[in-house]
PDB file of C-alpha atoms in Angstrom:
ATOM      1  CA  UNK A 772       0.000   0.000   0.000  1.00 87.00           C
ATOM      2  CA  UNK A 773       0.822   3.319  -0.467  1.00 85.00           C
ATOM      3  CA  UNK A 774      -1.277   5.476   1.215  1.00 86.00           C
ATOM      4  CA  UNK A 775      -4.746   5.346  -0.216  1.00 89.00           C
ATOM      5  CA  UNK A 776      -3.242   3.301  -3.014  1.00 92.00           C
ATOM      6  CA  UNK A 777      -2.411   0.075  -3.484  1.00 94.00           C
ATOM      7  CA  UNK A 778       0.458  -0.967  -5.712  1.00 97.00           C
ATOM      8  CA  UNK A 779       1.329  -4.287  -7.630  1.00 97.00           C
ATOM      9  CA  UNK A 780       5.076  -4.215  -8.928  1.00 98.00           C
ATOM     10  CA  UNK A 781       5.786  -7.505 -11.868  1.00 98.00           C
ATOM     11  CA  UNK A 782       9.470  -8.118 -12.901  1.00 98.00           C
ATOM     12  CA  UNK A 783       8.188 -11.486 -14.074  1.00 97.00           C
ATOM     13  CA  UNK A 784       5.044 -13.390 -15.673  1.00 97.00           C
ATOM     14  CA  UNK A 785       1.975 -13.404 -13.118  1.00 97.00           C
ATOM     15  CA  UNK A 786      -1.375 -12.254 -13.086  1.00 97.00           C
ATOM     16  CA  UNK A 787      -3.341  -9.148 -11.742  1.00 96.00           C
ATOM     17  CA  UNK A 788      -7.231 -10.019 -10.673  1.00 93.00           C
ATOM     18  CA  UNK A 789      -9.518  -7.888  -9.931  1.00 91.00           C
ATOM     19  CA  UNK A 790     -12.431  -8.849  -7.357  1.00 85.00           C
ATOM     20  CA  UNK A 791     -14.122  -5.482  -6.964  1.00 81.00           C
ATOM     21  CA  UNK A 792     -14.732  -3.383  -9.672  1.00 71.00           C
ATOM     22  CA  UNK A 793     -13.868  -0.252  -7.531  1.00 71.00           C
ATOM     23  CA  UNK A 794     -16.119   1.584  -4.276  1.00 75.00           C
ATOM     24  CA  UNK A 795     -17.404   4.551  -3.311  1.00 74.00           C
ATOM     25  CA  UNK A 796     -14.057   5.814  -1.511  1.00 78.00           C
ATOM     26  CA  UNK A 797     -12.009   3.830  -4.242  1.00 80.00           C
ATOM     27  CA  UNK A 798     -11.809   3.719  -8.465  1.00 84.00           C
ATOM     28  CA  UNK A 799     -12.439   0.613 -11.030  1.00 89.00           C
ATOM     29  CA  UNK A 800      -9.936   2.612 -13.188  1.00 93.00           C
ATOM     30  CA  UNK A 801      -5.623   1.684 -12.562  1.00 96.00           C
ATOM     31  CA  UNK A 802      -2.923   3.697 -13.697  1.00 97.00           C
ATOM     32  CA  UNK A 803       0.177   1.340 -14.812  1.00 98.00           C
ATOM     33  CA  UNK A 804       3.673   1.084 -15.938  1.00 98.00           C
ATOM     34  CA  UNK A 805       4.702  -1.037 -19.030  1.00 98.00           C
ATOM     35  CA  UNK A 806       7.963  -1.403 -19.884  1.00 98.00           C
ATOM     36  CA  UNK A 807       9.121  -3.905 -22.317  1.00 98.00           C
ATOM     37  CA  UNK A 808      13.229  -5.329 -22.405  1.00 98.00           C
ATOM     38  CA  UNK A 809      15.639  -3.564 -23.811  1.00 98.00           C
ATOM     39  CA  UNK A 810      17.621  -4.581 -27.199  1.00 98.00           C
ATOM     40  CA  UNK A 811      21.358  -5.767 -26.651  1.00 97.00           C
ATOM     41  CA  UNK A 812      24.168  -4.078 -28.096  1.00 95.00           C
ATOM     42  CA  UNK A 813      25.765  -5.737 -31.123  1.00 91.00           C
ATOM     43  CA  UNK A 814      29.701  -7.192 -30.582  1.00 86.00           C
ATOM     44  CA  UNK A 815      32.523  -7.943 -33.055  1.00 78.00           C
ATOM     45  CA  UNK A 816      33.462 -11.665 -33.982  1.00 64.00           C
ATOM     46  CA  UNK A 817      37.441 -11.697 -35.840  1.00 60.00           C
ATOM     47  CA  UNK A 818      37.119 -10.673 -39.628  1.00 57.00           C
ATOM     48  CA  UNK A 819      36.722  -7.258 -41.527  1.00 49.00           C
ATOM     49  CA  UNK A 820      33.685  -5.829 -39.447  1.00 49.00           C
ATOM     50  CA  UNK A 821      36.005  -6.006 -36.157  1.00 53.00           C
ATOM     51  CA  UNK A 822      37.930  -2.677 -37.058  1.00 71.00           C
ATOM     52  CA  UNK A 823      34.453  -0.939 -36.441  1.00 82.00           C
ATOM     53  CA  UNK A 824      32.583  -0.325 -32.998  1.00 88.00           C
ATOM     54  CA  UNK A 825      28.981  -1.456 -32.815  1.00 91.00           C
ATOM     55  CA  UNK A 826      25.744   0.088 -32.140  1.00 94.00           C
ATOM     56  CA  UNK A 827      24.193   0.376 -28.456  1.00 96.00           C
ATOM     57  CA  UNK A 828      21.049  -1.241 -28.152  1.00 97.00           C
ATOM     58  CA  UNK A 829      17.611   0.976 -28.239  1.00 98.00           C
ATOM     59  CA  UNK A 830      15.738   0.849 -24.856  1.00 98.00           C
ATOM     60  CA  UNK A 831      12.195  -1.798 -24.398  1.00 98.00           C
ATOM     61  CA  UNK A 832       9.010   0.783 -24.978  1.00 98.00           C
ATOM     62  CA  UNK A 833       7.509   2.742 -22.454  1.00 98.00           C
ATOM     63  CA  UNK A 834       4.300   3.258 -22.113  1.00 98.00           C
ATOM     64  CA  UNK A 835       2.593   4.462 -18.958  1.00 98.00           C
ATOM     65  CA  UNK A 836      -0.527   6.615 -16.949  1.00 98.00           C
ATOM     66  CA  UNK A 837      -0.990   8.886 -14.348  1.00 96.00           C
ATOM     67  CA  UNK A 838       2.661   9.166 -13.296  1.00 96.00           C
ATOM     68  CA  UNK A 839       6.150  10.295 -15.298  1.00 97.00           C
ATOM     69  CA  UNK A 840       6.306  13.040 -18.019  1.00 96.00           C
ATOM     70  CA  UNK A 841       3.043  14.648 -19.057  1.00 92.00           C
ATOM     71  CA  UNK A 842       3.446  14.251 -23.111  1.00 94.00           C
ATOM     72  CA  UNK A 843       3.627  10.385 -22.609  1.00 97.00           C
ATOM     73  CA  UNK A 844       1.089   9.487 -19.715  1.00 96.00           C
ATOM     74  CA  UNK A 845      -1.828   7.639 -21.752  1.00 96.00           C
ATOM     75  CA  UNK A 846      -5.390   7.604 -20.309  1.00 95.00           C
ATOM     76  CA  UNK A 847      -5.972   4.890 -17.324  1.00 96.00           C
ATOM     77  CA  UNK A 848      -7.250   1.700 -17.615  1.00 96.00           C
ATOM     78  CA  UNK A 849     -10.859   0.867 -16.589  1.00 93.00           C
ATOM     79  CA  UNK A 850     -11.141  -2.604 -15.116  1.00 91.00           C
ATOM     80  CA  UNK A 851     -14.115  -5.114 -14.490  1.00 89.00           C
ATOM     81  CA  UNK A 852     -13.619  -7.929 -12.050  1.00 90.00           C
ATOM     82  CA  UNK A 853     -11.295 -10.622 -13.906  1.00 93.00           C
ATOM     83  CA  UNK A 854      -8.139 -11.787 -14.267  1.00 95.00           C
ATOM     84  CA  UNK A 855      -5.223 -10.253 -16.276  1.00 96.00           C
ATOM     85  CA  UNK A 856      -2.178 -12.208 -17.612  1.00 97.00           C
ATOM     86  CA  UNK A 857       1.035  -9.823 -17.111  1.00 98.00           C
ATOM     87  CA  UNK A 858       3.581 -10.563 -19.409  1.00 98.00           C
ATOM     88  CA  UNK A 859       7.367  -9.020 -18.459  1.00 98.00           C
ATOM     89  CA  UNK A 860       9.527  -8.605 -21.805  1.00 98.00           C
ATOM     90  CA  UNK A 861      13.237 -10.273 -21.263  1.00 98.00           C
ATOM     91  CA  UNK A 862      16.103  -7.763 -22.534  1.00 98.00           C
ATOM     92  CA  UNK A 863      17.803  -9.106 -25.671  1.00 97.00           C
ATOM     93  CA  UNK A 864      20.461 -11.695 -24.778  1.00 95.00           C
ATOM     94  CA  UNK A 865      24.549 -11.188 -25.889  1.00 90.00           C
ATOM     95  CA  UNK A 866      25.270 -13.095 -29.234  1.00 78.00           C
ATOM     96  CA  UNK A 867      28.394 -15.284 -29.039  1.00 66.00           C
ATOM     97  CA  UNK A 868      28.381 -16.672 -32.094  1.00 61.00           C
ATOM     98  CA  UNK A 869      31.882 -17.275 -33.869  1.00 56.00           C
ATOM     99  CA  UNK A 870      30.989 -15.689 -37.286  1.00 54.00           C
ATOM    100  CA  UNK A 871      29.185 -13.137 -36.620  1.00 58.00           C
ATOM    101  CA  UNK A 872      27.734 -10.924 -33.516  1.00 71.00           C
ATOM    102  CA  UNK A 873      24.522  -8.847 -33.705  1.00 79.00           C
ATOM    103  CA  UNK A 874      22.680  -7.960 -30.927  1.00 87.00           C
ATOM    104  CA  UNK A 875      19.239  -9.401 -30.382  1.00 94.00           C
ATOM    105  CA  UNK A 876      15.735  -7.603 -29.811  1.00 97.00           C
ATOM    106  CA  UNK A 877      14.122  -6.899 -26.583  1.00 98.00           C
ATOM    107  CA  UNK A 878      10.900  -8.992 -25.569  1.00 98.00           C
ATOM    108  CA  UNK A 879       7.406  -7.124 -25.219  1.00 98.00           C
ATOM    109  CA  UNK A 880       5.750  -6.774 -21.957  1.00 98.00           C
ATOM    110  CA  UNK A 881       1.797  -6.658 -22.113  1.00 98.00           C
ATOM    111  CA  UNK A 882      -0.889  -5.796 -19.608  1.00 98.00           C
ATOM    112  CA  UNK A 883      -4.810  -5.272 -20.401  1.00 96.00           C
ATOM    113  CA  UNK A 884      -4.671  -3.796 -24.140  1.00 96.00           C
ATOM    114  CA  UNK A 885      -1.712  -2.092 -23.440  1.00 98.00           C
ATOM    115  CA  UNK A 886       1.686  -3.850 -25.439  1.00 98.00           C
ATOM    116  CA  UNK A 887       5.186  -2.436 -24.662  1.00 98.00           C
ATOM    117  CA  UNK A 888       7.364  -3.704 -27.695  1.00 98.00           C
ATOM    118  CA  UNK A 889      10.797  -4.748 -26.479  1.00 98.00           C
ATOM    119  CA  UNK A 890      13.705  -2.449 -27.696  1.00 98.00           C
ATOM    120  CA  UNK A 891      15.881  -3.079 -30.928  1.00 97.00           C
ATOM    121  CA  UNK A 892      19.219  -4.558 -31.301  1.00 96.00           C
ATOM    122  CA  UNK A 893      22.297  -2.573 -32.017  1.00 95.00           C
ATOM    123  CA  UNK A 894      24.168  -2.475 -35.171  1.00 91.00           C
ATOM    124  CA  UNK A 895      27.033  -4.946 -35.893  1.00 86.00           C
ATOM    125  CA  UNK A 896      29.775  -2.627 -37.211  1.00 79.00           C
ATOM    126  CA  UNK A 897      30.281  -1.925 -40.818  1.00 77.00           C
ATOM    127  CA  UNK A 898      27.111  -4.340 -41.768  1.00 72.00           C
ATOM    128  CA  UNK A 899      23.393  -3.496 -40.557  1.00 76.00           C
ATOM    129  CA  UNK A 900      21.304  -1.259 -40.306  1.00 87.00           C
ATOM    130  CA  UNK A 901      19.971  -0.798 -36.257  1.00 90.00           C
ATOM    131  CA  UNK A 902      16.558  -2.807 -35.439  1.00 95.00           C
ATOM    132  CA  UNK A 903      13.473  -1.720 -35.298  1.00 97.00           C
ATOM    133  CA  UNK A 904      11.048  -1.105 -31.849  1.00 98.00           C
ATOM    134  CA  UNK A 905      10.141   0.055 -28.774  1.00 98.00           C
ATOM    135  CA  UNK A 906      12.913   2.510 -29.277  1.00 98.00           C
ATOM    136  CA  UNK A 907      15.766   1.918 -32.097  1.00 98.00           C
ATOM    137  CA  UNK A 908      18.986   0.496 -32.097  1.00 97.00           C
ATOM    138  CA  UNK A 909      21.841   2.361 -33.185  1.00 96.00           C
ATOM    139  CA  UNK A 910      24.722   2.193 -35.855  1.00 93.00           C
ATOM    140  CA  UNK A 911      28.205   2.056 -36.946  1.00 87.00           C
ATOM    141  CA  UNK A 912      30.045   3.728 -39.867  1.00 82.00           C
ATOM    142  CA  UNK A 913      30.250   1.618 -43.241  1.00 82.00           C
ATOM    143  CA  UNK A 914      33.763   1.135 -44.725  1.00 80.00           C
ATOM    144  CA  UNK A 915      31.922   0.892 -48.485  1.00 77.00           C
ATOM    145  CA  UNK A 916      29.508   4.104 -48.151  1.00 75.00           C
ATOM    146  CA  UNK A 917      27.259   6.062 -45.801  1.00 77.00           C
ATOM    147  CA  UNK A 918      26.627   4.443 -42.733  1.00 80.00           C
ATOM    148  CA  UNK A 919      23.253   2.193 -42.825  1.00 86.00           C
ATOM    149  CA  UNK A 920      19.977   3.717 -40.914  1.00 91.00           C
ATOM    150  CA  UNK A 921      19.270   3.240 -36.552  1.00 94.00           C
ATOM    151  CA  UNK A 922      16.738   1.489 -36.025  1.00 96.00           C
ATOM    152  CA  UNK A 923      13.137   3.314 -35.802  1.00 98.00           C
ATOM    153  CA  UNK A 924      11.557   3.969 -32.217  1.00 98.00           C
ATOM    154  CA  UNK A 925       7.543   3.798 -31.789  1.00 98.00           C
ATOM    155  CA  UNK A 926       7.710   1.121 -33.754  1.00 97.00           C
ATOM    156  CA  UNK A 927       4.854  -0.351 -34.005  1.00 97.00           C
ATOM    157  CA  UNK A 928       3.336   3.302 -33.514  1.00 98.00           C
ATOM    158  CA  UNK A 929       1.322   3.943 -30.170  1.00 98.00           C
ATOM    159  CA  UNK A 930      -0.070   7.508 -29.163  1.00 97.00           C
ATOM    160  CA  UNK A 931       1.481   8.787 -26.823  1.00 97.00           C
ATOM    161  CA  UNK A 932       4.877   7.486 -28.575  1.00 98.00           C
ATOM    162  CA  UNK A 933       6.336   4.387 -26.555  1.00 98.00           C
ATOM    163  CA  UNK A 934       9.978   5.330 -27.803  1.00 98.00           C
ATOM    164  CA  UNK A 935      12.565   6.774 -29.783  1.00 98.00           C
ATOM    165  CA  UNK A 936      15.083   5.978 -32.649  1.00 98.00           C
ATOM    166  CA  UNK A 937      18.361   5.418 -32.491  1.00 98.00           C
ATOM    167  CA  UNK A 938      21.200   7.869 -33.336  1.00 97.00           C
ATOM    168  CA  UNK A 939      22.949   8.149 -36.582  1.00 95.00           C
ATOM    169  CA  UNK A 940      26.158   7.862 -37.900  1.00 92.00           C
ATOM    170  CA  UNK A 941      28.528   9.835 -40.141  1.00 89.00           C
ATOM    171  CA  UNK A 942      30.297   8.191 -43.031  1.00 86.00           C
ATOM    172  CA  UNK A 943      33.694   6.231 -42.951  1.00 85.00           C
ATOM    173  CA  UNK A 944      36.583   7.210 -42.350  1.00 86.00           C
ATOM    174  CA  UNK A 945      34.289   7.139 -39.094  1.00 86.00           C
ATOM    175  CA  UNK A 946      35.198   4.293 -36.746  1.00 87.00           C
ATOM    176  CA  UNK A 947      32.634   5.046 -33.496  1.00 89.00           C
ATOM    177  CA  UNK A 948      28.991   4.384 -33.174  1.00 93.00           C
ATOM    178  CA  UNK A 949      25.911   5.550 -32.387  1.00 96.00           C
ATOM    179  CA  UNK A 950      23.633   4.851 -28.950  1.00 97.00           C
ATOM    180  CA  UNK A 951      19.907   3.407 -29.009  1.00 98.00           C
ATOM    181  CA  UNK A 952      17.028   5.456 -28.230  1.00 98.00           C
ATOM    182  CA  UNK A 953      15.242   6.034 -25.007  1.00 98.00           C
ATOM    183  CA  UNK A 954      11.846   6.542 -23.570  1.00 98.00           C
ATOM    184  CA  UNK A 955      11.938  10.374 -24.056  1.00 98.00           C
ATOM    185  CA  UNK A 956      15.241  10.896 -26.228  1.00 98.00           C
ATOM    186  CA  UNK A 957      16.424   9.793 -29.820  1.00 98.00           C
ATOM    187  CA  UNK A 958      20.098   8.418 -29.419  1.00 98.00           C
ATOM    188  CA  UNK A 959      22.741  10.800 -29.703  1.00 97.00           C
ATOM    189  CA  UNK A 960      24.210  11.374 -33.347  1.00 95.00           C
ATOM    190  CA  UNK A 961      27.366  10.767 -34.077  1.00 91.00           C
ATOM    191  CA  UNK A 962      27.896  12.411 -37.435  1.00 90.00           C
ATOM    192  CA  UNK A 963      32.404  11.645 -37.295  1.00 85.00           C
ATOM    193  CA  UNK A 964      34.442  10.220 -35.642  1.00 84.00           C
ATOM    194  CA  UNK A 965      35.718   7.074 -33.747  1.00 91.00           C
ATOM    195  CA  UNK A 966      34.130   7.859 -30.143  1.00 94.00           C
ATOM    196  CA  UNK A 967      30.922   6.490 -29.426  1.00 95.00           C
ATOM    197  CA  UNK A 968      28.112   8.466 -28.104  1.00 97.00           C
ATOM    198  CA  UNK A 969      25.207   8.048 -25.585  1.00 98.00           C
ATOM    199  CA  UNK A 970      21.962   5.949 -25.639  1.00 98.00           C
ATOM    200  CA  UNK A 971      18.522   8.413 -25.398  1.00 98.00           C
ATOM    201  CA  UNK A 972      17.452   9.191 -21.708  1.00 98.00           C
ATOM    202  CA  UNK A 973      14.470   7.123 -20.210  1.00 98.00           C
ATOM    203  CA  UNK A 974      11.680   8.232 -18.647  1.00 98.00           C
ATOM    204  CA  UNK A 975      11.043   9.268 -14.866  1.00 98.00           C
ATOM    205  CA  UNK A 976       8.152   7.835 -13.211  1.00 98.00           C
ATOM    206  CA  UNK A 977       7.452   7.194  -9.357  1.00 97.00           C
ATOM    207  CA  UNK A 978       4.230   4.943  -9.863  1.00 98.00           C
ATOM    208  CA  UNK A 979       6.162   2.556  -7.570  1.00 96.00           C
ATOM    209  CA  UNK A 980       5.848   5.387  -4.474  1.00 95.00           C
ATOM    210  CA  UNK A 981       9.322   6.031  -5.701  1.00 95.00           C
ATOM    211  CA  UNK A 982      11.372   8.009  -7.688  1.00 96.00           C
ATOM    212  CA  UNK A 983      12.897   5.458 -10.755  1.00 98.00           C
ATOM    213  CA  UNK A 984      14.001   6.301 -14.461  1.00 98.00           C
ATOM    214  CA  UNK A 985      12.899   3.594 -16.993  1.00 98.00           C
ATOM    215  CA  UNK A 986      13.651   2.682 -20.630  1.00 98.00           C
ATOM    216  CA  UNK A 987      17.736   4.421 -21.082  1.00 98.00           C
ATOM    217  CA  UNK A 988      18.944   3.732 -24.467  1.00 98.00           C
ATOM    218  CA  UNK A 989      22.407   1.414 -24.501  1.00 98.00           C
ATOM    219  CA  UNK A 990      25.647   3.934 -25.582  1.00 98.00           C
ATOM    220  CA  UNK A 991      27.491   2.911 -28.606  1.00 96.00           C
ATOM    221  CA  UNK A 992      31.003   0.959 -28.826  1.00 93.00           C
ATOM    222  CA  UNK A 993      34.171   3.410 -29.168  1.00 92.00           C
ATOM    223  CA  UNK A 994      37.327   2.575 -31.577  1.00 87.00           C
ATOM    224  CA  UNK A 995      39.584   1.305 -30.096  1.00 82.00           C
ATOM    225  CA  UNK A 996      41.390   4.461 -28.013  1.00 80.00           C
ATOM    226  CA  UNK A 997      38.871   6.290 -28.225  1.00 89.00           C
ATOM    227  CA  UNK A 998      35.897   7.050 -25.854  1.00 93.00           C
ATOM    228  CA  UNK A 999      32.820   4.924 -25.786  1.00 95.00           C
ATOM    229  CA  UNK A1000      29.601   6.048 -25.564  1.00 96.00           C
ATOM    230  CA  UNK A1001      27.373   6.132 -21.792  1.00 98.00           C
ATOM    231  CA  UNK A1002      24.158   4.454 -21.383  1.00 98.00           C
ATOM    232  CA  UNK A1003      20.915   6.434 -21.120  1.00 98.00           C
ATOM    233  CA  UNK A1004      19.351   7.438 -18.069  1.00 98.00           C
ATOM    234  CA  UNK A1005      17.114   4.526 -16.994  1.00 98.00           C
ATOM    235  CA  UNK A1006      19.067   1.515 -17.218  1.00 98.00           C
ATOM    236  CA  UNK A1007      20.776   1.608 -20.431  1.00 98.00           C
ATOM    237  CA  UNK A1008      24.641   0.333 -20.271  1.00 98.00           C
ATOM    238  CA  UNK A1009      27.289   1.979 -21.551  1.00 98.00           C
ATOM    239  CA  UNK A1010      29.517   1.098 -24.774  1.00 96.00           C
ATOM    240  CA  UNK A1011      32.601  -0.536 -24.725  1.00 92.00           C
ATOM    241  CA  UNK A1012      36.439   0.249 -25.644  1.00 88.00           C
ATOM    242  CA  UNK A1013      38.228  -2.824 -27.410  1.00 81.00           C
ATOM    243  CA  UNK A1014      35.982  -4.449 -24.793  1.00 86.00           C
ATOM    244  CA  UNK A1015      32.448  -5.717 -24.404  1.00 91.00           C
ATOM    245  CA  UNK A1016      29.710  -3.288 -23.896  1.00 94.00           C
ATOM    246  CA  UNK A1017      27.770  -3.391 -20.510  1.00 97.00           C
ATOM    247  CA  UNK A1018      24.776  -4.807 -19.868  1.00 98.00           C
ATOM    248  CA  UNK A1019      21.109  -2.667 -19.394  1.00 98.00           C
ATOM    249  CA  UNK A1020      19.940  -2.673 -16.085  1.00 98.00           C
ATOM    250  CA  UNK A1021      17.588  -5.545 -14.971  1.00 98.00           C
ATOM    251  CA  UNK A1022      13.608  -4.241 -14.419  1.00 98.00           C
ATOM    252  CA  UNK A1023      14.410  -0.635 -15.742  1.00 98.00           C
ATOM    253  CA  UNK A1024      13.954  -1.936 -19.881  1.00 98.00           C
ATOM    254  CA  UNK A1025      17.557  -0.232 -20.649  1.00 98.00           C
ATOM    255  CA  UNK A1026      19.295  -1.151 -23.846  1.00 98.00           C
ATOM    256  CA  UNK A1027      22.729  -2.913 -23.439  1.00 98.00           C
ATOM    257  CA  UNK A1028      25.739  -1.353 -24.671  1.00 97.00           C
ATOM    258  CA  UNK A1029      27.544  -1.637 -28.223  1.00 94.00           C
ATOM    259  CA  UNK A1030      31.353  -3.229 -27.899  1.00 91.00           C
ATOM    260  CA  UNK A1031      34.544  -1.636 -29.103  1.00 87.00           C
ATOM    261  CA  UNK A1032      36.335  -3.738 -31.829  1.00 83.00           C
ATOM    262  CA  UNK A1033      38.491  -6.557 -31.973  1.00 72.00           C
ATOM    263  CA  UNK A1034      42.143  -4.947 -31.492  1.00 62.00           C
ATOM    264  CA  UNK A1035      43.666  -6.512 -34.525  1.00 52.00           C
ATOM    265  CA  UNK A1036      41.662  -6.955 -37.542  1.00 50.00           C
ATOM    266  CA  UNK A1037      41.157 -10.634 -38.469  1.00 49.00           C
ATOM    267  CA  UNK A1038      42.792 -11.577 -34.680  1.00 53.00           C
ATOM    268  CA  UNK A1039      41.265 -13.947 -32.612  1.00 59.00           C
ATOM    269  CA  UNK A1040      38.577 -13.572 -29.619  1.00 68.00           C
ATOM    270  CA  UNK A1041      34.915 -12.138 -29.556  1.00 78.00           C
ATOM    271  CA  UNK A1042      34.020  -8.773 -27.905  1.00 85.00           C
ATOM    272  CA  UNK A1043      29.831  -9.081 -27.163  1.00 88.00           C
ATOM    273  CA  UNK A1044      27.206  -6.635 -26.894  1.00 92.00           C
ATOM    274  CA  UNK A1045      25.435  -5.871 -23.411  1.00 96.00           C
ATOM    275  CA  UNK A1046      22.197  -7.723 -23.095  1.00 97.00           C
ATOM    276  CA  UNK A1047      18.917  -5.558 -22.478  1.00 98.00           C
ATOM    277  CA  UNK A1048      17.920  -4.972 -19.042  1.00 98.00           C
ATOM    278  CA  UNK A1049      14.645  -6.968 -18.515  1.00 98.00           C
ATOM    279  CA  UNK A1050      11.011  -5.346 -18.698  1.00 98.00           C
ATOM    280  CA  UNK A1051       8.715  -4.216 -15.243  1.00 98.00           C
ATOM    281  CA  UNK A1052       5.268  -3.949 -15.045  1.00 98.00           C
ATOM    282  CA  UNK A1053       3.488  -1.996 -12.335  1.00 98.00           C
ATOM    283  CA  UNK A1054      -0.304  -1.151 -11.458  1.00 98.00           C
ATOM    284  CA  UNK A1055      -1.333   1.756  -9.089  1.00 97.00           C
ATOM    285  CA  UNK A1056      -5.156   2.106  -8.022  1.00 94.00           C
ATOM    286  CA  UNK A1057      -6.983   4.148  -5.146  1.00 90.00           C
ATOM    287  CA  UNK A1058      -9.049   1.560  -2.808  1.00 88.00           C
ATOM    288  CA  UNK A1059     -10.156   3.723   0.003  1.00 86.00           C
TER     289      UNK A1059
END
């Protein structure tokens, strides 16, 4: 409880029932939190793309009501005496593989009619485009042209807007990359250079009966001696420097960091991505 409130806080599957449709001193309406995981940051396996940094993840959606920043508090939920499932979105695991080292999409957290989608992956360096979602995953420079797009926030589009995109990236001789977007921020461009700049900032929001910042986009990978990029307020994890990026922050949605490159072109060893932070779910309602 929380003083005339009661509040239900999910960092994993359950399911909220309602046996009263509201009183006279209470509501039947709920205000809630939904945030969805975050995307991971890509990595660098040996081969040409490990002379580039790689993109930070983009942060899991945000949607919310009654609490956080005015231009994205939706309208609360009305209830009737059931049972809803609560789904919490896992953040985007690290990709080891050998050959090749995207990051991976957040998963979506759902309550009532209201879907978070989880964030999109990072960028692997001097490939992809970032992935689509919640909010965007960003990019590296491309060796043969103009660097490929981030990844689109609000994706699939909600009103208010559940996210941002990711930041973009100047052309080669560029080595650094961009961050992922956040709750209430695009990820920081990065029009040249080889540092790495910072994932979007989340979203404030003290539904809980406490302060908390949700849904910080991941920070992009830097070359290597040069400075990576910092995670966005709200969980996201900050980009690494011939090193693996950092992972988002479990429960906030934050989007993992993008790694620095392999130090030797073509040498051995795997730098990862951060993995997404996972997704929360919360419900606030008046009952006396």
């Amino acid at each position: 409880t929380c003083g005339d409130c009661k509040v239900h806080t999910f960092t994993g599957p359950g399911t909220f029932t309602v046996s009263c449709a509201g009183n006279a001193l209470g509501s039947d309406t709920v205000n809630y939190l939904v945030v969805a995981g975050g995307g991971s940051g890509a990595g660098h396996a040996p081969g040409t793309s490990s002379s580039f940094s790689s993109g930070g993840g983009g942060a899991g959606g945000y949607r919310a009501s009654g609490y956080g920043p005015s231009p994205l508090r939706g309208t609360a939920l009305t209830v009737t005496a059931t049972a809803f499932p609560i789904s919490v979105g896992a953040g985007g695991a690290s990709c080891t593989s050998p050959s090749g080292n995207a990051g991976n999409p957040g998963s979506n957290s759902v309550f009532s009619t209201i879907t978070s989608t989880g964030g999109g992956a990072g960028a692997l360096g001097n490939n992809t485009g970032g992935d689509d979602g919640g909010s965007g995953g960003g990019v590296s420079a491309y060796s043969a042209g103009p660097a490929n797009p981030p990844g689109s926030g609000n994706t699939p589009p909600v009103d208010p807007p559940q996210g941002n995109n990711g930041g973009t990236m100047g052309a080669f001789p560029s080595r650094g990359s961009s961050g992922g977007g956040g709750a209430t921020a695009a990820g920081t461009n990065n029009p040249s250079g080889n540092d790495g700049t910072g994932g979007g900032a989340g979203a404030p929001n003290s539904i809980s009966g406490s302060p908390a910042t949700y849904a910080g986009g991941g920070g992009g990978g830097g070359w290597n001696g040069s400075t990576p990029g910092p995670g966005g307020a709200g969980g996201g994890g900050a980009g690494g420097q011939s090193s693996n990026g950092t992972a988002g922050t479990a429960n906030t949605g934050g989007g993992g960091g993008g790694s620095g490159p392999i130090n030797v072109v073509g040498g051995g060893g795997v730098n990862v991505g951060g993995a997404g932070g996972s997704g929360i779910v919360i419900i606030r309602y008046k009952f006396q």
